[in-house]
């Protein structure tokens, strides 16, 4: 077995361990006010084409070959059929007031988890499928309000203090990644 194959197997084992851990965390107790609801961000970015266009280390190699190239991601979005493997899971989260929403990026590239009044387009026009950008995504990462909702690959952010009612979140890069949080 050569070194590259060994590395791939080790990386695969780590990715599977991470997936198991994430699944284990998806079903927290909702019995107390201080519970945590876990959301996972997923994608299948192709490191070769993403990093050639966007810079080294933008897309990590986490999907063991199940890649979508950068050109295909844009083509799918333009056709109105955005890639379903860029996704927040679950799509709807029910929590009690006082709970924490924790969002972990288990994909290969950065995302944002940005609260919006209404779902719409993000700050990368070519990924919007013709939808207008929502004002909450305006300015992209040059806008500190957007930048602070960014989740880098392998990291997580926590949302606290959500008021009772419905809250909508989307990724300002891939705006078909959407979550509705219902706070009771
Ligand atoms: Cu995204």
mmCIF file with all atom_site columns, C-alpha atoms and ligand atoms in Angstrom:
data_model
loop_
_atom_site.group_PDB
_atom_site.id
_atom_site.type_symbol
_atom_site.label_atom_id
_atom_site.label_alt_id
_atom_site.label_comp_id
_atom_site.label_asym_id
_atom_site.label_entity_id
_atom_site.label_seq_id
_atom_site.pdbx_PDB_ins_code
_atom_site.Cartn_x
_atom_site.Cartn_y
_atom_site.Cartn_z
_atom_site.occupancy
_atom_site.B_iso_or_equiv
_atom_site.pdbx_formal_charge
_atom_site.auth_seq_id
_atom_site.auth_comp_id
_atom_site.auth_asym_id
_atom_site.auth_atom_id
_atom_site.pdbx_PDB_model_num
ATOM   1   C  CA  . UNK A 1 1   ? 0.000   0.000  0.000   1.00 0.00 ? 1   UNK A CA  1
ATOM   2   C  CA  . UNK A 1 2   ? 1.548   3.300  -0.985  1.00 0.00 ? 2   UNK A CA  1
ATOM   3   C  CA  . UNK A 1 3   ? 1.618   6.368  1.208   1.00 0.00 ? 3   UNK A CA  1
ATOM   4   C  CA  . UNK A 1 4   ? -1.085  8.210  -0.732  1.00 0.00 ? 4   UNK A CA  1
ATOM   5   C  CA  . UNK A 1 5   ? -3.540  5.321  -0.369  1.00 0.00 ? 5   UNK A CA  1
ATOM   6   C  CA  . UNK A 1 6   ? -2.753  5.001  3.343   1.00 0.00 ? 6   UNK A CA  1
ATOM   7   C  CA  . UNK A 1 7   ? -3.344  8.705  3.789   1.00 0.00 ? 7   UNK A CA  1
ATOM   8   C  CA  . UNK A 1 8   ? -6.666  8.486  1.959   1.00 0.00 ? 8   UNK A CA  1
ATOM   9   C  CA  . UNK A 1 9   ? -7.796  5.630  4.186   1.00 0.00 ? 9   UNK A CA  1
ATOM   10  C  CA  . UNK A 1 10  ? -6.792  7.482  7.341   1.00 0.00 ? 10  UNK A CA  1
ATOM   11  C  CA  . UNK A 1 11  ? -8.527  10.644 6.138   1.00 0.00 ? 11  UNK A CA  1
ATOM   12  C  CA  . UNK A 1 12  ? -11.622 8.582  5.315   1.00 0.00 ? 12  UNK A CA  1
ATOM   13  C  CA  . UNK A 1 13  ? -11.677 7.034  8.775   1.00 0.00 ? 13  UNK A CA  1
ATOM   14  C  CA  . UNK A 1 14  ? -11.458 10.466 10.362  1.00 0.00 ? 14  UNK A CA  1
ATOM   15  C  CA  . UNK A 1 15  ? -14.248 11.791 8.143   1.00 0.00 ? 15  UNK A CA  1
ATOM   16  C  CA  . UNK A 1 16  ? -16.474 8.838  9.097   1.00 0.00 ? 16  UNK A CA  1
ATOM   17  C  CA  . UNK A 1 17  ? -15.691 9.351  12.781  1.00 0.00 ? 17  UNK A CA  1
ATOM   18  C  CA  . UNK A 1 18  ? -16.669 12.995 12.386  1.00 0.00 ? 18  UNK A CA  1
ATOM   19  C  CA  . UNK A 1 19  ? -19.914 12.060 10.647  1.00 0.00 ? 19  UNK A CA  1
ATOM   20  C  CA  . UNK A 1 20  ? -20.799 9.590  13.416  1.00 0.00 ? 20  UNK A CA  1
ATOM   21  C  CA  . UNK A 1 21  ? -20.141 12.227 16.043  1.00 0.00 ? 21  UNK A CA  1
ATOM   22  C  CA  . UNK A 1 22  ? -22.262 14.773 14.183  1.00 0.00 ? 22  UNK A CA  1
ATOM   23  C  CA  . UNK A 1 23  ? -25.149 12.305 13.907  1.00 0.00 ? 23  UNK A CA  1
ATOM   24  C  CA  . UNK A 1 24  ? -24.875 11.502 17.605  1.00 0.00 ? 24  UNK A CA  1
ATOM   25  C  CA  . UNK A 1 25  ? -25.191 15.219 18.340  1.00 0.00 ? 25  UNK A CA  1
ATOM   26  C  CA  . UNK A 1 26  ? -28.237 15.726 16.165  1.00 0.00 ? 26  UNK A CA  1
ATOM   27  C  CA  . UNK A 1 27  ? -30.661 14.361 18.718  1.00 0.00 ? 27  UNK A CA  1
ATOM   28  C  CA  . UNK A 1 28  ? -30.026 16.319 21.882  1.00 0.00 ? 28  UNK A CA  1
ATOM   29  C  CA  . UNK A 1 29  ? -32.415 16.395 24.791  1.00 0.00 ? 29  UNK A CA  1
ATOM   30  C  CA  . UNK A 1 30  ? -34.993 19.125 24.438  1.00 0.00 ? 30  UNK A CA  1
ATOM   31  C  CA  . UNK A 1 31  ? -36.182 18.776 28.012  1.00 0.00 ? 31  UNK A CA  1
ATOM   32  C  CA  . UNK A 1 32  ? -34.360 21.711 29.464  1.00 0.00 ? 32  UNK A CA  1
ATOM   33  C  CA  . UNK A 1 33  ? -34.232 25.324 28.460  1.00 0.00 ? 33  UNK A CA  1
ATOM   34  C  CA  . UNK A 1 34  ? -30.458 25.090 28.003  1.00 0.00 ? 34  UNK A CA  1
ATOM   35  C  CA  . UNK A 1 35  ? -30.528 22.386 25.328  1.00 0.00 ? 35  UNK A CA  1
ATOM   36  C  CA  . UNK A 1 36  ? -28.527 22.590 22.110  1.00 0.00 ? 36  UNK A CA  1
ATOM   37  C  CA  . UNK A 1 37  ? -29.961 21.952 18.650  1.00 0.00 ? 37  UNK A CA  1
ATOM   38  C  CA  . UNK A 1 38  ? -27.312 20.805 16.181  1.00 0.00 ? 38  UNK A CA  1
ATOM   39  C  CA  . UNK A 1 39  ? -27.332 21.777 12.501  1.00 0.00 ? 39  UNK A CA  1
ATOM   40  C  CA  . UNK A 1 40  ? -24.767 20.451 10.020  1.00 0.00 ? 40  UNK A CA  1
ATOM   41  C  CA  . UNK A 1 41  ? -23.578 22.303 6.907   1.00 0.00 ? 41  UNK A CA  1
ATOM   42  C  CA  . UNK A 1 42  ? -22.567 19.980 4.079   1.00 0.00 ? 42  UNK A CA  1
ATOM   43  C  CA  . UNK A 1 43  ? -21.078 20.427 0.604   1.00 0.00 ? 43  UNK A CA  1
ATOM   44  C  CA  . UNK A 1 44  ? -19.131 18.473 -1.982  1.00 0.00 ? 44  UNK A CA  1
ATOM   45  C  CA  . UNK A 1 45  ? -16.697 21.060 -3.307  1.00 0.00 ? 45  UNK A CA  1
ATOM   46  C  CA  . UNK A 1 46  ? -13.994 19.770 -5.669  1.00 0.00 ? 46  UNK A CA  1
ATOM   47  C  CA  . UNK A 1 47  ? -10.640 20.872 -4.229  1.00 0.00 ? 47  UNK A CA  1
ATOM   48  C  CA  . UNK A 1 48  ? -8.864  21.013 -7.621  1.00 0.00 ? 48  UNK A CA  1
ATOM   49  C  CA  . UNK A 1 49  ? -11.251 23.377 -9.400  1.00 0.00 ? 49  UNK A CA  1
ATOM   50  C  CA  . UNK A 1 50  ? -12.319 25.424 -6.366  1.00 0.00 ? 50  UNK A CA  1
ATOM   51  C  CA  . UNK A 1 51  ? -8.772  26.075 -5.175  1.00 0.00 ? 51  UNK A CA  1
ATOM   52  C  CA  . UNK A 1 52  ? -7.500  26.848 -8.689  1.00 0.00 ? 52  UNK A CA  1
ATOM   53  C  CA  . UNK A 1 53  ? -10.095 29.654 -8.883  1.00 0.00 ? 53  UNK A CA  1
ATOM   54  C  CA  . UNK A 1 54  ? -10.438 30.731 -5.249  1.00 0.00 ? 54  UNK A CA  1
ATOM   55  C  CA  . UNK A 1 55  ? -7.024  30.077 -3.748  1.00 0.00 ? 55  UNK A CA  1
ATOM   56  C  CA  . UNK A 1 56  ? -5.193  27.362 -1.870  1.00 0.00 ? 56  UNK A CA  1
ATOM   57  C  CA  . UNK A 1 57  ? -7.040  25.685 1.024   1.00 0.00 ? 57  UNK A CA  1
ATOM   58  C  CA  . UNK A 1 58  ? -10.427 27.258 0.188   1.00 0.00 ? 58  UNK A CA  1
ATOM   59  C  CA  . UNK A 1 59  ? -11.910 23.767 -0.332  1.00 0.00 ? 59  UNK A CA  1
ATOM   60  C  CA  . UNK A 1 60  ? -10.726 20.891 1.840   1.00 0.00 ? 60  UNK A CA  1
ATOM   61  C  CA  . UNK A 1 61  ? -10.678 17.331 0.543   1.00 0.00 ? 61  UNK A CA  1
ATOM   62  C  CA  . UNK A 1 62  ? -13.405 15.761 2.720   1.00 0.00 ? 62  UNK A CA  1
ATOM   63  C  CA  . UNK A 1 63  ? -15.772 13.924 0.374   1.00 0.00 ? 63  UNK A CA  1
ATOM   64  C  CA  . UNK A 1 64  ? -13.598 10.996 -0.816  1.00 0.00 ? 64  UNK A CA  1
ATOM   65  C  CA  . UNK A 1 65  ? -14.188 11.711 -4.486  1.00 0.00 ? 65  UNK A CA  1
ATOM   66  C  CA  . UNK A 1 66  ? -17.864 12.740 -4.419  1.00 0.00 ? 66  UNK A CA  1
ATOM   67  C  CA  . UNK A 1 67  ? -17.030 16.122 -5.904  1.00 0.00 ? 67  UNK A CA  1
ATOM   68  C  CA  . UNK A 1 68  ? -18.894 18.834 -7.796  1.00 0.00 ? 68  UNK A CA  1
ATOM   69  C  CA  . UNK A 1 69  ? -16.584 21.092 -9.818  1.00 0.00 ? 69  UNK A CA  1
ATOM   70  C  CA  . UNK A 1 70  ? -16.834 24.862 -9.453  1.00 0.00 ? 70  UNK A CA  1
ATOM   71  C  CA  . UNK A 1 71  ? -18.133 25.240 -13.029 1.00 0.00 ? 71  UNK A CA  1
ATOM   72  C  CA  . UNK A 1 72  ? -20.841 22.626 -12.438 1.00 0.00 ? 72  UNK A CA  1
ATOM   73  C  CA  . UNK A 1 73  ? -21.934 24.269 -9.184  1.00 0.00 ? 73  UNK A CA  1
ATOM   74  C  CA  . UNK A 1 74  ? -22.500 27.561 -11.055 1.00 0.00 ? 74  UNK A CA  1
ATOM   75  C  CA  . UNK A 1 75  ? -24.170 25.782 -14.007 1.00 0.00 ? 75  UNK A CA  1
ATOM   76  C  CA  . UNK A 1 76  ? -26.590 23.940 -11.713 1.00 0.00 ? 76  UNK A CA  1
ATOM   77  C  CA  . UNK A 1 77  ? -27.478 27.145 -9.855  1.00 0.00 ? 77  UNK A CA  1
ATOM   78  C  CA  . UNK A 1 78  ? -27.999 29.065 -13.120 1.00 0.00 ? 78  UNK A CA  1
ATOM   79  C  CA  . UNK A 1 79  ? -30.303 26.301 -14.388 1.00 0.00 ? 79  UNK A CA  1
ATOM   80  C  CA  . UNK A 1 80  ? -32.505 26.677 -11.316 1.00 0.00 ? 80  UNK A CA  1
ATOM   81  C  CA  . UNK A 1 81  ? -31.474 23.271 -9.970  1.00 0.00 ? 81  UNK A CA  1
ATOM   82  C  CA  . UNK A 1 82  ? -28.875 24.156 -7.335  1.00 0.00 ? 82  UNK A CA  1
ATOM   83  C  CA  . UNK A 1 83  ? -26.776 21.276 -6.051  1.00 0.00 ? 83  UNK A CA  1
ATOM   84  C  CA  . UNK A 1 84  ? -28.715 19.536 -3.247  1.00 0.00 ? 84  UNK A CA  1
ATOM   85  C  CA  . UNK A 1 85  ? -25.482 18.302 -1.686  1.00 0.00 ? 85  UNK A CA  1
ATOM   86  C  CA  . UNK A 1 86  ? -24.823 21.880 -0.530  1.00 0.00 ? 86  UNK A CA  1
ATOM   87  C  CA  . UNK A 1 87  ? -27.214 21.709 2.385   1.00 0.00 ? 87  UNK A CA  1
ATOM   88  C  CA  . UNK A 1 88  ? -28.005 22.524 5.972   1.00 0.00 ? 88  UNK A CA  1
ATOM   89  C  CA  . UNK A 1 89  ? -29.513 19.589 7.839   1.00 0.00 ? 89  UNK A CA  1
ATOM   90  C  CA  . UNK A 1 90  ? -32.114 19.513 9.203   1.00 0.00 ? 90  UNK A CA  1
ATOM   91  C  CA  . UNK A 1 91  ? -34.165 22.086 7.260   1.00 0.00 ? 91  UNK A CA  1
ATOM   92  C  CA  . UNK A 1 92  ? -36.549 22.836 10.141  1.00 0.00 ? 92  UNK A CA  1
ATOM   93  C  CA  . UNK A 1 93  ? -35.541 23.025 13.797  1.00 0.00 ? 93  UNK A CA  1
ATOM   94  C  CA  . UNK A 1 94  ? -37.950 23.342 16.716  1.00 0.00 ? 94  UNK A CA  1
ATOM   95  C  CA  . UNK A 1 95  ? -36.475 24.675 19.956  1.00 0.00 ? 95  UNK A CA  1
ATOM   96  C  CA  . UNK A 1 96  ? -37.625 26.139 23.226  1.00 0.00 ? 96  UNK A CA  1
ATOM   97  C  CA  . UNK A 1 97  ? -36.763 29.733 24.059  1.00 0.00 ? 97  UNK A CA  1
ATOM   98  C  CA  . UNK A 1 98  ? -33.331 29.856 25.708  1.00 0.00 ? 98  UNK A CA  1
ATOM   99  C  CA  . UNK A 1 99  ? -31.911 27.000 23.657  1.00 0.00 ? 99  UNK A CA  1
ATOM   100 C  CA  . UNK A 1 100 ? -28.727 27.252 21.643  1.00 0.00 ? 100 UNK A CA  1
ATOM   101 C  CA  . UNK A 1 101 ? -28.511 26.505 17.924  1.00 0.00 ? 101 UNK A CA  1
ATOM   102 C  CA  . UNK A 1 102 ? -25.070 25.138 17.037  1.00 0.00 ? 102 UNK A CA  1
ATOM   103 C  CA  . UNK A 1 103 ? -24.070 24.970 13.377  1.00 0.00 ? 103 UNK A CA  1
ATOM   104 C  CA  . UNK A 1 104 ? -21.023 22.911 12.388  1.00 0.00 ? 104 UNK A CA  1
ATOM   105 C  CA  . UNK A 1 105 ? -19.430 22.980 8.931   1.00 0.00 ? 105 UNK A CA  1
ATOM   106 C  CA  . UNK A 1 106 ? -18.738 19.356 7.968   1.00 0.00 ? 106 UNK A CA  1
ATOM   107 C  CA  . UNK A 1 107 ? -18.376 20.266 4.292   1.00 0.00 ? 107 UNK A CA  1
ATOM   108 C  CA  . UNK A 1 108 ? -15.199 21.269 2.523   1.00 0.00 ? 108 UNK A CA  1
ATOM   109 C  CA  . UNK A 1 109 ? -15.674 25.018 2.122   1.00 0.00 ? 109 UNK A CA  1
ATOM   110 C  CA  . UNK A 1 110 ? -16.872 28.051 4.094   1.00 0.00 ? 110 UNK A CA  1
ATOM   111 C  CA  . UNK A 1 111 ? -20.555 28.898 4.517   1.00 0.00 ? 111 UNK A CA  1
ATOM   112 C  CA  . UNK A 1 112 ? -22.552 31.516 6.364   1.00 0.00 ? 112 UNK A CA  1
ATOM   113 C  CA  . UNK A 1 113 ? -25.493 31.043 8.699   1.00 0.00 ? 113 UNK A CA  1
ATOM   114 C  CA  . UNK A 1 114 ? -27.170 34.395 8.331   1.00 0.00 ? 114 UNK A CA  1
ATOM   115 C  CA  . UNK A 1 115 ? -30.565 35.378 9.690   1.00 0.00 ? 115 UNK A CA  1
ATOM   116 C  CA  . UNK A 1 116 ? -32.787 36.949 7.027   1.00 0.00 ? 116 UNK A CA  1
ATOM   117 C  CA  . UNK A 1 117 ? -36.272 38.431 7.026   1.00 0.00 ? 117 UNK A CA  1
ATOM   118 C  CA  . UNK A 1 118 ? -37.141 36.527 3.857   1.00 0.00 ? 118 UNK A CA  1
ATOM   119 C  CA  . UNK A 1 119 ? -35.233 33.913 1.900   1.00 0.00 ? 119 UNK A CA  1
ATOM   120 C  CA  . UNK A 1 120 ? -33.569 35.204 -1.272  1.00 0.00 ? 120 UNK A CA  1
ATOM   121 C  CA  . UNK A 1 121 ? -30.269 35.488 -3.089  1.00 0.00 ? 121 UNK A CA  1
ATOM   122 C  CA  . UNK A 1 122 ? -26.809 35.779 -1.580  1.00 0.00 ? 122 UNK A CA  1
ATOM   123 C  CA  . UNK A 1 123 ? -23.776 37.899 -2.430  1.00 0.00 ? 123 UNK A CA  1
ATOM   124 C  CA  . UNK A 1 124 ? -22.478 35.719 -5.300  1.00 0.00 ? 124 UNK A CA  1
ATOM   125 C  CA  . UNK A 1 125 ? -24.775 36.689 -8.142  1.00 0.00 ? 125 UNK A CA  1
ATOM   126 C  CA  . UNK A 1 126 ? -23.923 33.651 -10.274 1.00 0.00 ? 126 UNK A CA  1
ATOM   127 C  CA  . UNK A 1 127 ? -25.209 31.303 -7.578  1.00 0.00 ? 127 UNK A CA  1
ATOM   128 C  CA  . UNK A 1 128 ? -28.542 33.098 -7.063  1.00 0.00 ? 128 UNK A CA  1
ATOM   129 C  CA  . UNK A 1 129 ? -30.537 31.457 -9.848  1.00 0.00 ? 129 UNK A CA  1
ATOM   130 C  CA  . UNK A 1 130 ? -32.012 34.855 -10.735 1.00 0.00 ? 130 UNK A CA  1
ATOM   131 C  CA  . UNK A 1 131 ? -33.154 35.716 -7.204  1.00 0.00 ? 131 UNK A CA  1
ATOM   132 C  CA  . UNK A 1 132 ? -32.324 39.183 -5.915  1.00 0.00 ? 132 UNK A CA  1
ATOM   133 C  CA  . UNK A 1 133 ? -29.813 39.419 -3.077  1.00 0.00 ? 133 UNK A CA  1
ATOM   134 C  CA  . UNK A 1 134 ? -31.372 39.878 0.357   1.00 0.00 ? 134 UNK A CA  1
ATOM   135 C  CA  . UNK A 1 135 ? -30.144 42.958 2.189   1.00 0.00 ? 135 UNK A CA  1
ATOM   136 C  CA  . UNK A 1 136 ? -28.686 40.875 5.060   1.00 0.00 ? 136 UNK A CA  1
ATOM   137 C  CA  . UNK A 1 137 ? -26.088 39.424 2.644   1.00 0.00 ? 137 UNK A CA  1
ATOM   138 C  CA  . UNK A 1 138 ? -25.160 42.772 1.145   1.00 0.00 ? 138 UNK A CA  1
ATOM   139 C  CA  . UNK A 1 139 ? -21.456 43.545 1.002   1.00 0.00 ? 139 UNK A CA  1
ATOM   140 C  CA  . UNK A 1 140 ? -20.348 39.949 1.397   1.00 0.00 ? 140 UNK A CA  1
ATOM   141 C  CA  . UNK A 1 141 ? -17.455 39.334 3.747   1.00 0.00 ? 141 UNK A CA  1
ATOM   142 C  CA  . UNK A 1 142 ? -16.530 43.015 3.466   1.00 0.00 ? 142 UNK A CA  1
ATOM   143 C  CA  . UNK A 1 143 ? -19.589 43.629 5.645   1.00 0.00 ? 143 UNK A CA  1
ATOM   144 C  CA  . UNK A 1 144 ? -18.722 42.734 9.234   1.00 0.00 ? 144 UNK A CA  1
ATOM   145 C  CA  . UNK A 1 145 ? -22.346 41.768 9.906   1.00 0.00 ? 145 UNK A CA  1
ATOM   146 C  CA  . UNK A 1 146 ? -22.046 39.105 7.194   1.00 0.00 ? 146 UNK A CA  1
ATOM   147 C  CA  . UNK A 1 147 ? -18.482 38.096 8.091   1.00 0.00 ? 147 UNK A CA  1
ATOM   148 C  CA  . UNK A 1 148 ? -19.456 37.314 11.678  1.00 0.00 ? 148 UNK A CA  1
ATOM   149 C  CA  . UNK A 1 149 ? -21.969 34.731 10.423  1.00 0.00 ? 149 UNK A CA  1
ATOM   150 C  CA  . UNK A 1 150 ? -19.254 32.861 8.496   1.00 0.00 ? 150 UNK A CA  1
ATOM   151 C  CA  . UNK A 1 151 ? -18.488 29.235 9.405   1.00 0.00 ? 151 UNK A CA  1
ATOM   152 C  CA  . UNK A 1 152 ? -15.128 27.909 8.273   1.00 0.00 ? 152 UNK A CA  1
ATOM   153 C  CA  . UNK A 1 153 ? -14.673 24.262 7.347   1.00 0.00 ? 153 UNK A CA  1
ATOM   154 C  CA  . UNK A 1 154 ? -14.415 22.122 10.468  1.00 0.00 ? 154 UNK A CA  1
ATOM   155 C  CA  . UNK A 1 155 ? -15.618 24.853 12.825  1.00 0.00 ? 155 UNK A CA  1
ATOM   156 C  CA  . UNK A 1 156 ? -18.956 25.800 14.341  1.00 0.00 ? 156 UNK A CA  1
ATOM   157 C  CA  . UNK A 1 157 ? -20.900 28.840 15.453  1.00 0.00 ? 157 UNK A CA  1
ATOM   158 C  CA  . UNK A 1 158 ? -23.538 29.081 18.163  1.00 0.00 ? 158 UNK A CA  1
ATOM   159 C  CA  . UNK A 1 159 ? -26.692 31.176 17.965  1.00 0.00 ? 159 UNK A CA  1
ATOM   160 C  CA  . UNK A 1 160 ? -28.267 32.151 21.282  1.00 0.00 ? 160 UNK A CA  1
ATOM   161 C  CA  . UNK A 1 161 ? -30.990 34.487 22.438  1.00 0.00 ? 161 UNK A CA  1
ATOM   162 C  CA  . UNK A 1 162 ? -33.484 33.760 19.669  1.00 0.00 ? 162 UNK A CA  1
ATOM   163 C  CA  . UNK A 1 163 ? -36.897 35.211 20.486  1.00 0.00 ? 163 UNK A CA  1
ATOM   164 C  CA  . UNK A 1 164 ? -40.107 33.204 20.293  1.00 0.00 ? 164 UNK A CA  1
ATOM   165 C  CA  . UNK A 1 165 ? -41.399 32.799 16.772  1.00 0.00 ? 165 UNK A CA  1
ATOM   166 C  CA  . UNK A 1 166 ? -39.973 31.901 13.392  1.00 0.00 ? 166 UNK A CA  1
ATOM   167 C  CA  . UNK A 1 167 ? -36.392 32.684 12.379  1.00 0.00 ? 167 UNK A CA  1
ATOM   168 C  CA  . UNK A 1 168 ? -35.043 32.165 8.860   1.00 0.00 ? 168 UNK A CA  1
ATOM   169 C  CA  . UNK A 1 169 ? -31.368 31.490 8.152   1.00 0.00 ? 169 UNK A CA  1
ATOM   170 C  CA  . UNK A 1 170 ? -29.565 31.015 4.842   1.00 0.00 ? 170 UNK A CA  1
ATOM   171 C  CA  . UNK A 1 171 ? -26.055 30.794 3.478   1.00 0.00 ? 171 UNK A CA  1
ATOM   172 C  CA  . UNK A 1 172 ? -25.123 34.093 1.835   1.00 0.00 ? 172 UNK A CA  1
ATOM   173 C  CA  . UNK A 1 173 ? -22.822 32.232 -0.582  1.00 0.00 ? 173 UNK A CA  1
ATOM   174 C  CA  . UNK A 1 174 ? -25.120 29.297 -1.508  1.00 0.00 ? 174 UNK A CA  1
ATOM   175 C  CA  . UNK A 1 175 ? -28.556 30.771 -0.830  1.00 0.00 ? 175 UNK A CA  1
ATOM   176 C  CA  . UNK A 1 176 ? -30.453 27.541 -1.418  1.00 0.00 ? 176 UNK A CA  1
ATOM   177 C  CA  . UNK A 1 177 ? -28.965 26.354 1.901   1.00 0.00 ? 177 UNK A CA  1
ATOM   178 C  CA  . UNK A 1 178 ? -31.851 27.355 4.170   1.00 0.00 ? 178 UNK A CA  1
ATOM   179 C  CA  . UNK A 1 179 ? -33.095 26.591 7.680   1.00 0.00 ? 179 UNK A CA  1
ATOM   180 C  CA  . UNK A 1 180 ? -36.241 27.599 9.527   1.00 0.00 ? 180 UNK A CA  1
ATOM   181 C  CA  . UNK A 1 181 ? -35.887 27.736 13.332  1.00 0.00 ? 181 UNK A CA  1
ATOM   182 C  CA  . UNK A 1 182 ? -39.163 27.757 15.260  1.00 0.00 ? 182 UNK A CA  1
ATOM   183 C  CA  . UNK A 1 183 ? -38.794 28.961 18.864  1.00 0.00 ? 183 UNK A CA  1
ATOM   184 C  CA  . UNK A 1 184 ? -41.573 28.096 21.311  1.00 0.00 ? 184 UNK A CA  1
HETATM 185 CU CU1 . LIG B 2 .   ? -22.804 27.901 1.765   1.00 0.00 ? 1   LIG B CU1 1
#
